[in-house]
CSV table of C-alpha atoms in Angstrom, one decimal:
chain,number,residue,atom,x,y,z
A,589,UNK,CA,0.0,0.0,0.0
A,590,UNK,CA,2.9,2.4,0.7
A,591,UNK,CA,4.3,1.7,-2.7
A,592,UNK,CA,1.0,2.2,-4.4
A,593,UNK,CA,-0.4,5.1,-2.3
A,594,UNK,CA,2.5,6.6,-0.5
A,595,UNK,CA,0.6,6.4,2.8
A,596,UNK,CA,-1.7,4.2,4.8
A,597,UNK,CA,-4.0,5.1,7.7
A,598,UNK,CA,-5.3,3.1,10.6
A,599,UNK,CA,-4.2,-0.4,9.7
A,600,UNK,CA,-5.1,-2.7,12.6
A,601,UNK,CA,-2.2,-4.7,13.9
A,602,UNK,CA,-1.3,-6.8,17.0
A,603,UNK,CA,2.2,-6.0,18.3
A,604,UNK,CA,3.8,-8.9,20.1
A,605,UNK,CA,5.1,-7.9,23.5
A,606,UNK,CA,8.3,-9.4,25.0
A,607,UNK,CA,6.3,-11.3,27.5
A,608,UNK,CA,4.3,-12.9,24.7
A,609,UNK,CA,1.1,-10.8,25.1
A,610,UNK,CA,-0.4,-8.9,22.2
A,611,UNK,CA,-0.9,-5.2,22.1
A,612,UNK,CA,-3.6,-4.0,19.7
A,613,UNK,CA,-2.5,-1.0,17.7
A,614,UNK,CA,-3.5,1.2,14.8
A,615,UNK,CA,-0.6,1.9,12.3
A,616,UNK,CA,-0.3,5.0,10.2
A,617,UNK,CA,2.7,5.2,7.8
A,618,UNK,CA,3.9,7.5,5.1
A,619,UNK,CA,6.9,7.5,2.7
A,620,UNK,CA,9.1,10.4,1.8
A,621,UNK,CA,10.8,10.4,-1.6
A,622,UNK,CA,13.1,12.7,-3.5
A,623,UNK,CA,12.4,14.4,-6.8
A,624,UNK,CA,13.7,11.4,-8.7
A,625,UNK,CA,11.5,9.0,-6.7
A,626,UNK,CA,14.2,7.7,-4.5
A,627,UNK,CA,13.2,6.5,-1.1
A,628,UNK,CA,14.4,8.8,1.7
A,629,UNK,CA,12.6,7.4,4.7
A,630,UNK,CA,9.3,5.9,6.0
A,631,UNK,CA,7.6,7.4,9.0
A,632,UNK,CA,5.6,4.9,11.1
A,633,UNK,CA,3.3,5.8,13.9
A,634,UNK,CA,1.7,3.1,16.2
A,635,UNK,CA,-1.3,4.2,18.3
A,636,UNK,CA,-2.3,1.9,21.2
A,637,UNK,CA,-5.9,1.0,20.6
A,638,UNK,CA,-6.9,-1.6,23.2
A,639,UNK,CA,-10.2,0.0,24.0
A,640,UNK,CA,-11.1,0.9,20.4
A,641,UNK,CA,-10.3,-2.6,19.2
A,642,UNK,CA,-12.3,-4.1,22.0
A,643,UNK,CA,-15.2,-1.8,21.1
A,644,UNK,CA,-15.0,-2.8,17.5
A,645,UNK,CA,-14.9,-6.5,18.4
A,646,UNK,CA,-17.9,-6.1,20.8
A,647,UNK,CA,-19.7,-4.2,18.1
A,648,UNK,CA,-19.2,-7.0,15.6
A,649,UNK,CA,-20.3,-9.6,18.1
A,650,UNK,CA,-23.4,-7.5,18.9
A,651,UNK,CA,-24.2,-7.2,15.2
A,652,UNK,CA,-24.0,-10.9,14.8
A,653,UNK,CA,-26.2,-11.5,17.8
A,654,UNK,CA,-28.8,-8.9,16.5
A,655,UNK,CA,-28.9,-10.6,13.1
A,656,UNK,CA,-29.4,-14.0,14.7
A,657,UNK,CA,-32.1,-12.6,17.0
A,658,UNK,CA,-33.9,-11.0,14.0
A,659,UNK,CA,-33.9,-14.3,12.2
A,660,UNK,CA,-35.3,-16.1,15.2
A,661,UNK,CA,-37.9,-13.4,15.8
A,662,UNK,CA,-39.0,-13.6,12.1
A,663,UNK,CA,-39.5,-17.4,12.5
A,664,UNK,CA,-41.3,-16.9,15.8
A,665,UNK,CA,-43.6,-14.3,14.2
A,666,UNK,CA,-44.5,-16.7,11.4
A,667,UNK,CA,-45.4,-19.3,14.0
A,668,UNK,CA,-47.5,-16.8,16.0
A,669,UNK,CA,-49.4,-15.8,13.0
A,670,UNK,CA,-50.2,-19.5,12.3
A,671,UNK,CA,-51.2,-20.0,15.9
A,672,UNK,CA,-53.5,-16.9,15.9
A,673,UNK,CA,-55.2,-18.2,12.7
A,674,UNK,CA,-55.7,-21.6,14.2
A,675,UNK,CA,-56.8,-20.2,17.6
A,676,UNK,CA,-59.5,-18.0,16.0
A,677,UNK,CA,-60.8,-20.9,13.9
A,678,UNK,CA,-60.8,-23.4,16.8
A,679,UNK,CA,-62.5,-21.0,19.2
A,680,UNK,CA,-65.2,-19.7,16.8
A,681,UNK,CA,-66.3,-23.1,15.7
A,682,UNK,CA,-67.5,-24.4,19.1
A,683,UNK,CA,-69.2,-21.0,19.8
A,684,UNK,CA,-71.0,-21.2,16.4
A,685,UNK,CA,-72.1,-24.8,17.3
A,686,UNK,CA,-73.5,-23.6,20.7
A,687,UNK,CA,-75.2,-20.7,19.1
A,688,UNK,CA,-76.8,-22.9,16.5
A,689,UNK,CA,-78.0,-25.3,19.2
A,690,UNK,CA,-79.6,-22.4,21.1
A,691,UNK,CA,-81.4,-21.2,18.0
A,692,UNK,CA,-82.8,-24.8,17.5
A,693,UNK,CA,-84.0,-24.9,21.1
A,694,UNK,CA,-85.7,-21.6,20.8
A,695,UNK,CA,-87.5,-22.5,17.6
A,696,UNK,CA,-88.4,-26.1,18.2
A,697,UNK,CA,-88.8,-26.5,22.0
A,698,UNK,CA,-91.3,-25.2,24.5
A,699,UNK,CA,-89.2,-23.8,27.3
A,700,UNK,CA,-90.2,-22.8,30.8
A,701,UNK,CA,-89.6,-19.2,32.0
A,702,UNK,CA,-86.4,-20.4,33.7
A,703,UNK,CA,-85.3,-22.3,30.5
A,704,UNK,CA,-85.8,-19.1,28.4
A,705,UNK,CA,-83.8,-17.2,30.9
A,706,UNK,CA,-80.9,-19.7,30.7
A,707,UNK,CA,-81.0,-19.6,26.9
A,708,UNK,CA,-80.9,-15.8,27.0
A,709,UNK,CA,-77.9,-15.9,29.4
A,710,UNK,CA,-76.1,-18.4,27.1
A,711,UNK,CA,-76.7,-16.3,24.0
A,712,UNK,CA,-75.4,-13.2,25.8
A,713,UNK,CA,-72.3,-15.1,26.9
A,714,UNK,CA,-71.6,-16.3,23.3
A,715,UNK,CA,-71.9,-12.8,22.0
A,716,UNK,CA,-69.5,-11.5,24.6
A,717,UNK,CA,-67.0,-14.4,23.9
A,718,UNK,CA,-67.2,-13.7,20.2
A,719,UNK,CA,-66.5,-10.0,20.7
A,720,UNK,CA,-63.5,-10.8,23.0
A,721,UNK,CA,-62.1,-13.2,20.4
A,722,UNK,CA,-62.4,-10.6,17.7
A,723,UNK,CA,-60.6,-8.0,19.9
A,724,UNK,CA,-57.8,-10.4,21.0
A,725,UNK,CA,-57.1,-11.5,17.4
A,726,UNK,CA,-57.1,-7.9,16.1
A,727,UNK,CA,-54.8,-6.9,18.9
A,728,UNK,CA,-52.4,-9.8,18.3
A,729,UNK,CA,-52.3,-9.1,14.5
A,730,UNK,CA,-51.6,-5.5,15.1
A,731,UNK,CA,-48.8,-6.2,17.6
A,732,UNK,CA,-47.2,-8.6,15.1
A,733,UNK,CA,-46.7,-5.6,12.8
A,734,UNK,CA,-49.2,-6.5,10.2
A,735,UNK,CA,-51.5,-3.6,11.2
A,736,UNK,CA,-55.3,-3.9,11.4
A,737,UNK,CA,-56.5,-5.4,8.1
A,738,UNK,CA,-59.6,-3.8,6.5
A,739,UNK,CA,-61.5,-4.8,3.5
A,740,UNK,CA,-63.4,-1.9,1.9
A,741,UNK,CA,-66.5,-2.3,-0.1
A,742,UNK,CA,-69.8,-0.5,-0.8
A,743,UNK,CA,-72.1,-2.9,1.0
A,744,UNK,CA,-74.6,-0.8,3.0
A,745,UNK,CA,-73.6,-0.4,6.6
A,746,UNK,CA,-77.0,0.7,8.0
A,747,UNK,CA,-78.2,-2.9,8.4
A,748,UNK,CA,-75.1,-4.0,10.3
A,749,UNK,CA,-75.4,-1.0,12.7
A,750,UNK,CA,-79.1,-1.8,13.3
A,751,UNK,CA,-78.1,-5.4,14.0
A,752,UNK,CA,-75.4,-4.3,16.5
A,753,UNK,CA,-77.9,-2.1,18.3
A,754,UNK,CA,-80.5,-4.9,18.4
A,755,UNK,CA,-77.9,-7.4,19.8
A,756,UNK,CA,-77.0,-5.0,22.6
A,757,UNK,CA,-80.6,-4.5,23.4
A,758,UNK,CA,-81.1,-8.3,23.6
A,759,UNK,CA,-78.1,-8.6,25.9
A,760,UNK,CA,-78.7,-5.5,28.1
A,761,UNK,CA,-82.5,-5.8,28.5
A,762,UNK,CA,-82.6,-3.4,31.4
A,763,UNK,CA,-81.0,-0.6,29.3
A,764,UNK,CA,-82.6,1.8,26.9
A,765,UNK,CA,-80.6,2.1,23.6
A,766,UNK,CA,-81.9,4.8,21.3
A,767,UNK,CA,-80.6,4.5,17.7
A,768,UNK,CA,-80.7,7.4,15.3
A,769,UNK,CA,-79.2,6.3,11.9
A,770,UNK,CA,-79.2,8.7,9.0
A,771,UNK,CA,-76.6,7.5,6.5
A,772,UNK,CA,-76.4,8.4,2.8
A,773,UNK,CA,-75.4,5.0,1.3
A,774,UNK,CA,-73.1,3.7,-0.1
A,775,UNK,CA,-70.1,4.2,2.2
A,776,UNK,CA,-66.7,2.8,1.2
A,777,UNK,CA,-65.5,1.1,4.3
A,778,UNK,CA,-65.1,-2.3,6.0
A,779,UNK,CA,-68.6,-2.7,7.3
A,780,UNK,CA,-67.7,-5.6,9.6
A,781,UNK,CA,-65.0,-3.6,11.3
A,782,UNK,CA,-67.3,-0.5,11.5
A,783,UNK,CA,-69.9,-2.8,13.1
A,784,UNK,CA,-67.2,-4.0,15.6
A,785,UNK,CA,-66.3,-0.4,16.4
A,786,UNK,CA,-70.0,0.5,17.1
A,787,UNK,CA,-70.4,-2.7,19.1
A,788,UNK,CA,-67.4,-1.9,21.3
A,789,UNK,CA,-68.6,1.6,21.9
A,790,UNK,CA,-72.1,0.4,22.8
A,791,UNK,CA,-70.7,-2.3,25.1
A,792,UNK,CA,-68.5,0.3,26.8
A,793,UNK,CA,-71.5,2.5,27.4
A,794,UNK,CA,-73.5,-0.4,28.8
A,795,UNK,CA,-70.6,-1.2,31.2
A,796,UNK,CA,-69.8,2.3,32.4
A,797,UNK,CA,-72.9,4.4,31.8
A,798,UNK,CA,-75.5,5.2,34.4
A,799,UNK,CA,-78.2,2.5,34.2
A,800,UNK,CA,-81.1,5.0,34.5
A,801,UNK,CA,-79.9,7.1,31.6
A,802,UNK,CA,-80.6,6.1,27.9
A,803,UNK,CA,-77.7,5.3,25.6
A,804,UNK,CA,-77.9,7.4,22.4
A,805,UNK,CA,-76.4,5.8,19.3
A,806,UNK,CA,-76.1,8.1,16.3
A,807,UNK,CA,-74.7,7.6,12.8
A,808,UNK,CA,-74.9,10.2,10.0
A,809,UNK,CA,-73.1,11.4,6.9
A,810,UNK,CA,-72.2,14.9,5.8
A,811,UNK,CA,-70.8,15.9,2.4
A,812,UNK,CA,-67.3,14.7,3.4
A,813,UNK,CA,-67.5,12.5,6.5
A,814,UNK,CA,-69.2,9.6,8.3
A,815,UNK,CA,-69.7,10.1,12.0
A,816,UNK,CA,-70.8,7.5,14.6
A,817,UNK,CA,-71.3,8.6,18.2
A,818,UNK,CA,-72.4,6.8,21.4
A,819,UNK,CA,-73.3,8.8,24.5
A,820,UNK,CA,-74.4,7.8,28.0
A,821,UNK,CA,-75.0,9.4,31.3
A,822,UNK,CA,-73.0,8.9,34.5
A,823,UNK,CA,-70.0,10.4,36.3
A,824,UNK,CA,-67.6,12.3,33.9
A,825,UNK,CA,-64.3,10.7,33.0
A,826,UNK,CA,-61.3,12.7,34.3
A,827,UNK,CA,-58.7,14.1,32.0
A,828,UNK,CA,-55.9,11.7,33.2
A,829,UNK,CA,-58.1,8.7,32.5
A,830,UNK,CA,-59.2,10.1,29.1
A,831,UNK,CA,-55.5,10.2,28.0
A,832,UNK,CA,-55.3,6.4,28.7
A,833,UNK,CA,-58.6,5.2,27.4
A,834,UNK,CA,-57.3,4.0,24.0
A,835,UNK,CA,-54.3,2.2,25.4
A,836,UNK,CA,-54.4,-1.6,25.3
A,837,UNK,CA,-55.4,-3.4,28.6
A,838,UNK,CA,-56.5,-0.2,30.2
A,839,UNK,CA,-59.8,-0.9,32.0
A,840,UNK,CA,-60.3,2.1,34.2
A,841,UNK,CA,-62.5,1.8,37.3
A,842,UNK,CA,-64.8,-1.1,36.8
A,843,UNK,CA,-66.7,-3.4,39.1
A,844,UNK,CA,-65.4,-7.0,39.4
A,845,UNK,CA,-68.4,-8.3,37.5
A,846,UNK,CA,-67.5,-6.0,34.6
A,847,UNK,CA,-63.8,-7.1,34.3
A,848,UNK,CA,-62.6,-7.5,30.7
A,849,UNK,CA,-59.4,-7.5,28.8
A,850,UNK,CA,-59.4,-3.7,28.3
A,851,UNK,CA,-59.0,-4.0,24.5
A,852,UNK,CA,-62.3,-2.7,23.3
A,853,UNK,CA,-61.5,1.0,23.0
A,854,UNK,CA,-58.0,0.2,21.8
A,855,UNK,CA,-59.5,-1.8,18.9
A,856,UNK,CA,-61.9,1.1,18.3
A,857,UNK,CA,-58.9,3.4,17.9
A,858,UNK,CA,-57.1,1.0,15.5
A,859,UNK,CA,-60.2,0.6,13.3
A,860,UNK,CA,-60.6,4.4,13.2
A,861,UNK,CA,-56.9,4.8,12.1
A,862,UNK,CA,-57.2,2.0,9.5
A,863,UNK,CA,-60.1,4.0,7.9
A,864,UNK,CA,-58.1,7.3,7.9
A,865,UNK,CA,-60.4,8.6,10.7
A,866,UNK,CA,-60.2,9.4,14.4
A,867,UNK,CA,-62.0,8.7,17.7
A,868,UNK,CA,-62.6,11.4,20.3
A,869,UNK,CA,-64.2,11.5,23.7
A,870,UNK,CA,-66.0,14.4,25.5
A,871,UNK,CA,-67.0,13.8,29.1
A,872,UNK,CA,-69.1,16.3,31.2
A,873,UNK,CA,-71.4,15.8,34.2
A,874,UNK,CA,-74.3,15.7,31.7
A,875,UNK,CA,-72.9,13.0,29.3
A,876,UNK,CA,-69.9,11.1,28.0
A,877,UNK,CA,-69.8,10.9,24.3
A,878,UNK,CA,-67.4,8.9,22.0
A,879,UNK,CA,-67.4,10.1,18.4
A,880,UNK,CA,-65.8,8.3,15.4
A,881,UNK,CA,-65.3,10.3,12.3
A,882,UNK,CA,-63.9,9.2,8.9
A,883,UNK,CA,-63.6,10.9,5.6
A,884,UNK,CA,-65.8,9.6,2.8
A,885,UNK,CA,-64.1,7.9,-0.2
A,886,UNK,CA,-65.2,7.5,-3.7
A,887,UNK,CA,-66.4,4.0,-4.6
């Protein structure tokens, strides 16, 4: 290199000490030649570089470990995705079978008042379990880095919103749920996810709202946006709690009988983001209102 370049910088060498140990150094060298190209001298400078060489070796080792960890995590992520798909399938199938059995009993059997009550409780539990499965699977997929998948189409969403309200009325028979839907169809969106969003908001209102106050469920379109809101009475939500409402596993102050996973509002937030929209909350002594808004898209 000296002959080709006339100088070299920071060549890593190990100098052998008299006691047999090695001293890591960096060598800098330069040649001095006369006008005819004759060699006059070579200046060599050795810089002790124990710490630097150690740092470089550690950096290389850390890089190798990081690359190995990335490969292992990639393989683990693929296995988790397969597990999630199998889990969702295997959990939904028995629930669907139980639901079908309940429907058969209601249609073909004469049930006592107690029997009808048991059937009602079973149906409510199935609906709750299905919602929990949907929330857990969406959360898991989102955490795996795939984001929340949405499938947009122009199928009317009014029927699914009406169905969501009807299901909540059948589950919470002691609560008044007033639906006011005024949507100019069609809306380009994932109607199943929008239905899930509405269901989570209504379930949240049933859980945390004052039992004596009606739950108001509104959906409407303007020239540029679709808005869905759910409002309920009850004590206002303080500002500190409001800032955490859409975090995963945050459940706030709930009674033991109301315990859940704390994923409902987080999934609402993710569905809103996936549609290019947003979710907001306003809470006063008069009412607490969650509002989802998304821009309309051309079909």
